[in-house]
mmCIF file of C-alpha atoms in Angstrom:
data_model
loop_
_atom_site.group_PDB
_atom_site.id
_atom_site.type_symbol
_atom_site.label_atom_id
_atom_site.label_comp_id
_atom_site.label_asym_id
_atom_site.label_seq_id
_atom_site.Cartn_x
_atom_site.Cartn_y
_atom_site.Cartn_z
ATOM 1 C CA UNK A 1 -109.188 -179.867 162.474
ATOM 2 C CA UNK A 2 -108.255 -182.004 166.186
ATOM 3 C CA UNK A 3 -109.440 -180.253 168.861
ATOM 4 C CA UNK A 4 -106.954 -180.072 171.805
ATOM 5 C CA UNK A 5 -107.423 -181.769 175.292
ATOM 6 C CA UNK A 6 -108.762 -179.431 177.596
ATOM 7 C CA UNK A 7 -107.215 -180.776 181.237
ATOM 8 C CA UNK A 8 -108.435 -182.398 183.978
ATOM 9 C CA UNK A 9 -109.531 -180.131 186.393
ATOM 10 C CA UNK A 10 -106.902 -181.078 189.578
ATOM 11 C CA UNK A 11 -104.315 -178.886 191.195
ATOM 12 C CA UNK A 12 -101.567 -179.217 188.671
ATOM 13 C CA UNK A 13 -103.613 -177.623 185.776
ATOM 14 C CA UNK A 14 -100.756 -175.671 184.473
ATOM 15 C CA UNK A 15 -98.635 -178.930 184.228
ATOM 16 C CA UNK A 16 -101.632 -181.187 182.687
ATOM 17 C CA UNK A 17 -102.204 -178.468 180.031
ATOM 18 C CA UNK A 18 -98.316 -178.206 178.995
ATOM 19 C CA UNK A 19 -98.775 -181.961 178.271
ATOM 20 C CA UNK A 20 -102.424 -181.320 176.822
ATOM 21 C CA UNK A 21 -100.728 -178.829 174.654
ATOM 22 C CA UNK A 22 -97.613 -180.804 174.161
ATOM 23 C CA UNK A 23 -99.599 -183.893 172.608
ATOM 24 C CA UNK A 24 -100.859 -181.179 170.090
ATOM 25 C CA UNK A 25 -98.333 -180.257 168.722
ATOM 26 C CA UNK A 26 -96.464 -183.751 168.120
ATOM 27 C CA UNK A 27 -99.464 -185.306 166.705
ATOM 28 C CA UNK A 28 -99.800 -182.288 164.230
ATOM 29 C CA UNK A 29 -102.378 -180.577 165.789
ATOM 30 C CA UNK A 30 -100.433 -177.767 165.091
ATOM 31 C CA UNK A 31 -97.952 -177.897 162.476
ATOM 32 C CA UNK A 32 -94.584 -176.970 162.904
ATOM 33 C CA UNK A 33 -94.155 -173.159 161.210
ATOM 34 C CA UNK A 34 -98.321 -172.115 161.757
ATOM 35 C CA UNK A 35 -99.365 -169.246 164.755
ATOM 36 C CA UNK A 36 -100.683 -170.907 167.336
ATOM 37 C CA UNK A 37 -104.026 -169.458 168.056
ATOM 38 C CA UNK A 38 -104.359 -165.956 169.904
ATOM 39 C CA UNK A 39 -104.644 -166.125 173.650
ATOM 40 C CA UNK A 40 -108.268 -165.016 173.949
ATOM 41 C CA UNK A 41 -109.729 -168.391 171.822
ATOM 42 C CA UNK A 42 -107.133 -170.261 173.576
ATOM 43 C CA UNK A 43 -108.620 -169.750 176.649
ATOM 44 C CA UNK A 44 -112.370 -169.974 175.749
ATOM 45 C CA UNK A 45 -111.627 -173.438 174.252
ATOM 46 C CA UNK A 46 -109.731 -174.648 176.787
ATOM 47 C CA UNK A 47 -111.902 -172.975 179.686
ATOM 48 C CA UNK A 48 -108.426 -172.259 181.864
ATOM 49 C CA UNK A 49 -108.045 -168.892 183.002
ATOM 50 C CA UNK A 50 -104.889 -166.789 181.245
ATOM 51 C CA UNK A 51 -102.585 -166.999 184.364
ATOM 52 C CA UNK A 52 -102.305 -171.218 183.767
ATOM 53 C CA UNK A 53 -102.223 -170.617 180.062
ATOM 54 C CA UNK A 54 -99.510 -168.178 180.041
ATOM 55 C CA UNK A 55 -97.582 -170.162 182.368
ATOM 56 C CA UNK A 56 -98.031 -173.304 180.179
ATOM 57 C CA UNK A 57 -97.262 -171.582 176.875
ATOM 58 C CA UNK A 58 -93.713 -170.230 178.846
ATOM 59 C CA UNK A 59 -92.610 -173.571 179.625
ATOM 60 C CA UNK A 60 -93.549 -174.948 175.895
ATOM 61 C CA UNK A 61 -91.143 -171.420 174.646
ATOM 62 C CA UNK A 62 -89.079 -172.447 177.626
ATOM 63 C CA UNK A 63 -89.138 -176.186 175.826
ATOM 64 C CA UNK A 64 -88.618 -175.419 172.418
ATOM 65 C CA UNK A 65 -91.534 -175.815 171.156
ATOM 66 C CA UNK A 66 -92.890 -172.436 170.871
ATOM 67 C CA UNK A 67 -91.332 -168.969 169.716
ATOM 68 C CA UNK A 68 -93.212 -165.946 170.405
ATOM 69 C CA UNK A 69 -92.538 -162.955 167.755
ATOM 70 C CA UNK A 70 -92.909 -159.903 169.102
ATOM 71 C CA UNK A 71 -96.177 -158.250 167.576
ATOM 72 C CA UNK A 72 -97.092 -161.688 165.345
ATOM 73 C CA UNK A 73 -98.612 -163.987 167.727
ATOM 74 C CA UNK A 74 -96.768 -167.368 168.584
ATOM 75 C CA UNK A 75 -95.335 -170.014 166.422
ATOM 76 C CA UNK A 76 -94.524 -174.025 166.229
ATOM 77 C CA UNK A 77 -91.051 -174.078 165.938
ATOM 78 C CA UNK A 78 -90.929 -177.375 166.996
ATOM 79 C CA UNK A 79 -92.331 -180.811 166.832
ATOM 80 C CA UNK A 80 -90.164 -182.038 169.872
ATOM 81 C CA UNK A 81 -88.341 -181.254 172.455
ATOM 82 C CA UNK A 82 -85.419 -184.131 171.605
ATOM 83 C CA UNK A 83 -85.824 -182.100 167.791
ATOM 84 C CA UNK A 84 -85.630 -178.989 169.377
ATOM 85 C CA UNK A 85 -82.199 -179.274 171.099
ATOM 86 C CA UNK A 86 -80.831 -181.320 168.571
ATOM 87 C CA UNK A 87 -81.451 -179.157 166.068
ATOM 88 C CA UNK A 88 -80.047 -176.083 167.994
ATOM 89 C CA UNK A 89 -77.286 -177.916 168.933
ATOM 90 C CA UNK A 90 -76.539 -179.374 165.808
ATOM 91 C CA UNK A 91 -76.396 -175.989 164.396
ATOM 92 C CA UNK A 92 -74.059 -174.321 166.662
ATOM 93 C CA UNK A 93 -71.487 -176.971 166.027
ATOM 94 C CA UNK A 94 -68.688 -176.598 163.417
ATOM 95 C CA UNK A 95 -69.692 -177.750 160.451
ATOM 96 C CA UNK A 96 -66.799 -180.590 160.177
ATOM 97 C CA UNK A 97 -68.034 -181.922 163.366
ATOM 98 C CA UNK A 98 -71.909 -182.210 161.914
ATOM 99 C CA UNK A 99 -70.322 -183.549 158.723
ATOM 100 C CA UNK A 100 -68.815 -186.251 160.943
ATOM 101 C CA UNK A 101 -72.480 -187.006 162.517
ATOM 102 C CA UNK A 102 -73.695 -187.392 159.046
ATOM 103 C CA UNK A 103 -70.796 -189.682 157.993
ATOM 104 C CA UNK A 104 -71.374 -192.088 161.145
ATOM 105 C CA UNK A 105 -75.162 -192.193 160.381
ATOM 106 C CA UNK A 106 -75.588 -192.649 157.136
ATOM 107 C CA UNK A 107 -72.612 -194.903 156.615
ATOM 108 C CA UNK A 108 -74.297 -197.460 159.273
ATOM 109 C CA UNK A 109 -77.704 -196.842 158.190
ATOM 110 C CA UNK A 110 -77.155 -197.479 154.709
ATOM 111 C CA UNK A 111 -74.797 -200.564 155.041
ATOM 112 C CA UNK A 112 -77.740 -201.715 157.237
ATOM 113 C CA UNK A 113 -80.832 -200.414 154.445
ATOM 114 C CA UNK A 114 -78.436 -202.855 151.778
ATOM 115 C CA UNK A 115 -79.930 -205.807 154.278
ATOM 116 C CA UNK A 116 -83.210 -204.762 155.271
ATOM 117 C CA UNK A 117 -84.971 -202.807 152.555
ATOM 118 C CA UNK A 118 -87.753 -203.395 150.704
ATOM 119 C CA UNK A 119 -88.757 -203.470 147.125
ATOM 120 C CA UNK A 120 -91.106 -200.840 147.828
ATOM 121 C CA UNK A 121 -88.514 -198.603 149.633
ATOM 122 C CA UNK A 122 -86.205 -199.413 146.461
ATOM 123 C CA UNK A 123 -88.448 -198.491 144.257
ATOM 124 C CA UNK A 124 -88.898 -194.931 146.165
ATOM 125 C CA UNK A 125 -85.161 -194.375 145.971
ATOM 126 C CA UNK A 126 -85.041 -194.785 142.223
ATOM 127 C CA UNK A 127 -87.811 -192.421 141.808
ATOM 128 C CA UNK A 128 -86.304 -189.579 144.576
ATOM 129 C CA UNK A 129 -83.122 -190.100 142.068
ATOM 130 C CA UNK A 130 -85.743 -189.066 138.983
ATOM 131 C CA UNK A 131 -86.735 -186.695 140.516
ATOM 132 C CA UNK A 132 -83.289 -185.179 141.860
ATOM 133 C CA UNK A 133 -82.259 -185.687 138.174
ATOM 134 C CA UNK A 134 -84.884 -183.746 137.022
ATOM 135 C CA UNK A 135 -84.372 -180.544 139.353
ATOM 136 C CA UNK A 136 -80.595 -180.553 138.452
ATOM 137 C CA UNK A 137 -81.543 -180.579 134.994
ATOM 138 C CA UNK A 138 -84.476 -177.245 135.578
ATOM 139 C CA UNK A 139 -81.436 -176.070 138.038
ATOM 140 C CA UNK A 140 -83.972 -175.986 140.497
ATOM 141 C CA UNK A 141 -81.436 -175.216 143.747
ATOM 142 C CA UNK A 142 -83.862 -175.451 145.998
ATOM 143 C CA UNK A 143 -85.839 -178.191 145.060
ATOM 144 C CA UNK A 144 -83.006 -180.091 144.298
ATOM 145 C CA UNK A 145 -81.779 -179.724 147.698
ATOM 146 C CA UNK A 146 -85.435 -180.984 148.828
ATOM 147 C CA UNK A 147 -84.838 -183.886 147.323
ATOM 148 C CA UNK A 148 -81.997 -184.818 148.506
ATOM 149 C CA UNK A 149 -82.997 -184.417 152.187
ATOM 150 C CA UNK A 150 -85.885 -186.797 151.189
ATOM 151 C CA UNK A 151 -83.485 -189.635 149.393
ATOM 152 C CA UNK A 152 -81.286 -189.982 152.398
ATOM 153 C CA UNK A 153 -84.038 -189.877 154.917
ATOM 154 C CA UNK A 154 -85.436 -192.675 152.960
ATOM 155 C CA UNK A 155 -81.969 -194.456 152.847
ATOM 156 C CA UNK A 156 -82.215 -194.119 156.829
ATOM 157 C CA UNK A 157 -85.805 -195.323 157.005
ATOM 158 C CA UNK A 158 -84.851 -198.708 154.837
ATOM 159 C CA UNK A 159 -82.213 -199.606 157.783
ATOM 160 C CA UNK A 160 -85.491 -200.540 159.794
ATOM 161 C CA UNK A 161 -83.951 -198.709 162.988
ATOM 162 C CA UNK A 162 -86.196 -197.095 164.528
ATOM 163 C CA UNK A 163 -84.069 -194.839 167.133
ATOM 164 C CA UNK A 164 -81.877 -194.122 164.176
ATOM 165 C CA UNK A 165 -84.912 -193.140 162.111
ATOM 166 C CA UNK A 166 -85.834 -190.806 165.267
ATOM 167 C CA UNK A 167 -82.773 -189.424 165.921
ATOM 168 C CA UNK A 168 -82.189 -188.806 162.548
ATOM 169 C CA UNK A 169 -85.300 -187.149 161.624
ATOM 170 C CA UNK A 170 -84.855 -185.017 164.087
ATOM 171 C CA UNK A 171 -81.708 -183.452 163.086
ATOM 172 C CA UNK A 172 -83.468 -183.184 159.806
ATOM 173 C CA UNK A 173 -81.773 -180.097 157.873
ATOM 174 C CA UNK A 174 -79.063 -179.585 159.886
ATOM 175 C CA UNK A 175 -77.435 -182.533 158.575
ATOM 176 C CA UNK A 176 -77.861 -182.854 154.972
ATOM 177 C CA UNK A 177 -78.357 -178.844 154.499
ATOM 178 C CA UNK A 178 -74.796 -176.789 152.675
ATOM 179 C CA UNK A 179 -74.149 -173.656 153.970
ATOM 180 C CA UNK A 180 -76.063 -171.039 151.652
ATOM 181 C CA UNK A 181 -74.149 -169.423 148.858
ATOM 182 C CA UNK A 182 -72.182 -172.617 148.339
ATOM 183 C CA UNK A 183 -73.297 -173.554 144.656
ATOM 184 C CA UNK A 184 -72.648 -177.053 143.067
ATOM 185 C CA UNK A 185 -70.604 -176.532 139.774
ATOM 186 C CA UNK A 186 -71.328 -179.254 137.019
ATOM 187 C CA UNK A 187 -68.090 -181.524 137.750
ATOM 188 C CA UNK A 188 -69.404 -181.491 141.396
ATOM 189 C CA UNK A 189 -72.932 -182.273 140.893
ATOM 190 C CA UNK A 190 -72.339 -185.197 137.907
ATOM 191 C CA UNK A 191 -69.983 -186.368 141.031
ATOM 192 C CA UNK A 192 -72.842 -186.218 143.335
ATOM 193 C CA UNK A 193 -75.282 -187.714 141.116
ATOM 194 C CA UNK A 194 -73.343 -190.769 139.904
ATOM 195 C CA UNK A 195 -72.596 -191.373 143.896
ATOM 196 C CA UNK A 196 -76.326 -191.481 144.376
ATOM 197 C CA UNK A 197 -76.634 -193.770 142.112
ATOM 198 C CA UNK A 198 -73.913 -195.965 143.036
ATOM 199 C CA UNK A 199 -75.557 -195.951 146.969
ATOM 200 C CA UNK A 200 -78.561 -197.647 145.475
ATOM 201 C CA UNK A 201 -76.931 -199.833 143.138
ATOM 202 C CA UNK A 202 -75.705 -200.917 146.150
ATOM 203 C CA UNK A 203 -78.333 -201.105 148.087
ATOM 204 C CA UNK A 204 -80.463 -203.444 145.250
ATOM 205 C CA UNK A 205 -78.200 -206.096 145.197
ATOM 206 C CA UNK A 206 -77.467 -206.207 149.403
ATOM 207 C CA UNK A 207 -74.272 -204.817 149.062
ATOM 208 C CA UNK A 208 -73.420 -203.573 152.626
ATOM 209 C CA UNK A 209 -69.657 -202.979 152.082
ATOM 210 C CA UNK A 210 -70.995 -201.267 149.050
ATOM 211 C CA UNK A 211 -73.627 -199.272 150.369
ATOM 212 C CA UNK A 212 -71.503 -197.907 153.191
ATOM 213 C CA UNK A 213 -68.844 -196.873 151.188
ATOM 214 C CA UNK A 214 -70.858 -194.978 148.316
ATOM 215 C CA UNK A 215 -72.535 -192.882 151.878
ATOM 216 C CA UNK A 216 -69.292 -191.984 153.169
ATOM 217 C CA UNK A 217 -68.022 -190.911 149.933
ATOM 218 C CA UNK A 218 -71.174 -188.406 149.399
ATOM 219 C CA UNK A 219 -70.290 -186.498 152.796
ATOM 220 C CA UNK A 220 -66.657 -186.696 152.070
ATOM 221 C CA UNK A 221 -67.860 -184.574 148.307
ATOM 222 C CA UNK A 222 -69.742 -182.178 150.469
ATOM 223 C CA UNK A 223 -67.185 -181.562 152.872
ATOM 224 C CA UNK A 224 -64.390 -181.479 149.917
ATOM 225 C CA UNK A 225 -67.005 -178.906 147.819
ATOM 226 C CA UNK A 226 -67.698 -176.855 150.948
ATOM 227 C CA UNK A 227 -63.989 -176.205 151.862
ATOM 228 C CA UNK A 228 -62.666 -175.689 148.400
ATOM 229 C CA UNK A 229 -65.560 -173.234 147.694
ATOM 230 C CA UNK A 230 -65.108 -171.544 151.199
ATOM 231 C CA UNK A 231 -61.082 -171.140 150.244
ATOM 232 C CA UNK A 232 -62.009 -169.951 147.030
ATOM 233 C CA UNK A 233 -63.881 -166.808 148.247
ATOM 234 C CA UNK A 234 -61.004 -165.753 150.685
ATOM 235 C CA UNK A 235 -58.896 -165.677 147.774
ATOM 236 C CA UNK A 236 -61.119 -163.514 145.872
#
């Protein structure tokens, strides 16, 4: 296990150990979801006194990065602050307006992964589509929804854009995530599936025109599954 930077010993200690701290967590130190130590070792390892840690663990809450739960010690909820508040931002919005995110980055960044992949990074789409295949077939929900966060975050790694990787890795779930209690019925997910395919299809033989349009059609099936399924229950 990394050992975290204790700081330099100058008279913005607070600040130097936010960043110490900071560093940390973005390089893994501490993974996203895990307690943070208590405050007792954190202070023995660090050699600060609890004042300046106290102070730097508010701003990281303050941040983002950190959530304190009352009587369970302090969490990673974060990796980043950009993650952070796009994340919590994201997931305030309406959902139409996130769908629209999703349909303006994937459509570019798959058009884009149809010119710039890789015959390794085909090679791991065709086997994230086994492997989606597979968990529809054990109607594994969840890891079936897994997978498909990890297919189109591949898509958007092939388009070699590193901002859009960021930005989009970021946002992580609350893009590609369906609202829960929102099953896909079999006409739905064969519709899903054979889109899938047809995005990598596309993206094999460098069809950008291709590519962009199979991306835009699998948002436009979420959106059309989540409203239909939505109107269904008011019915009920």
């Amino acid at each position: 296990m990394t050992r975290i930077s204790a700081p330099r010993r100058t008279a913005s200690l607070s600040a130097q150990l936010v960043d110490s701290l900071r560093s940390h967590i973005e390089s893994g130190g501490w993974p996203v979801g895990t307690r943070i130590p208590p405050e007792q070792a954190l202070i023995e390892e660090l050699g600060v006194g609890r004042s300046t840690l106290r102070e730097a663990l508010g701003a990281l809450v303050h941040l983002g990065l950190l959530e304190p739960r009352a009587g369970d010690g302090t969490y990673v909820r974060s990796s980043s602050e950009l993650q952070s508040v796009m994340v919590r931002r994201a997931s305030s919005a309406q959902r139409d307006n996130v769908l629209e995110l999703r349909t303006v980055l994937e459509e570019y960044a798959s058009g884009t992964a149809a010119l710039r992949r890789s015959e390794s990074q085909l090679r791991q789409l065709r086997e994230l589509l086994a492997d989606a295949d597979a968990a529809c077939a054990g109607e594994d929900t969840s890891a079936a929804t897994g997978v498909d966060a990890l297919f189109h975050r591949a898509v958007v790694r092939a388009s070699g854009n590193d901002l859009l990787i960021e930005v989009y890795d970021h946002l992580g779930t609350a893009l590609t995530s369906s609202p829960e209690g929102l099953p896909w019925d079999a006409a739905h997910a064969e519709e899903h599936a054979r889109l899938h395919r047809r995005l990598v299809d596309a993206i094999e033989v460098r069809d950008q025109g291709g590519a962009r349009d199979a991306a835009a059609a699998i948002v436009q099936l979420t959106h059309d599954h989540e409203t239909g399924t939505q109107r269904a229950a008011e019915d009920r």
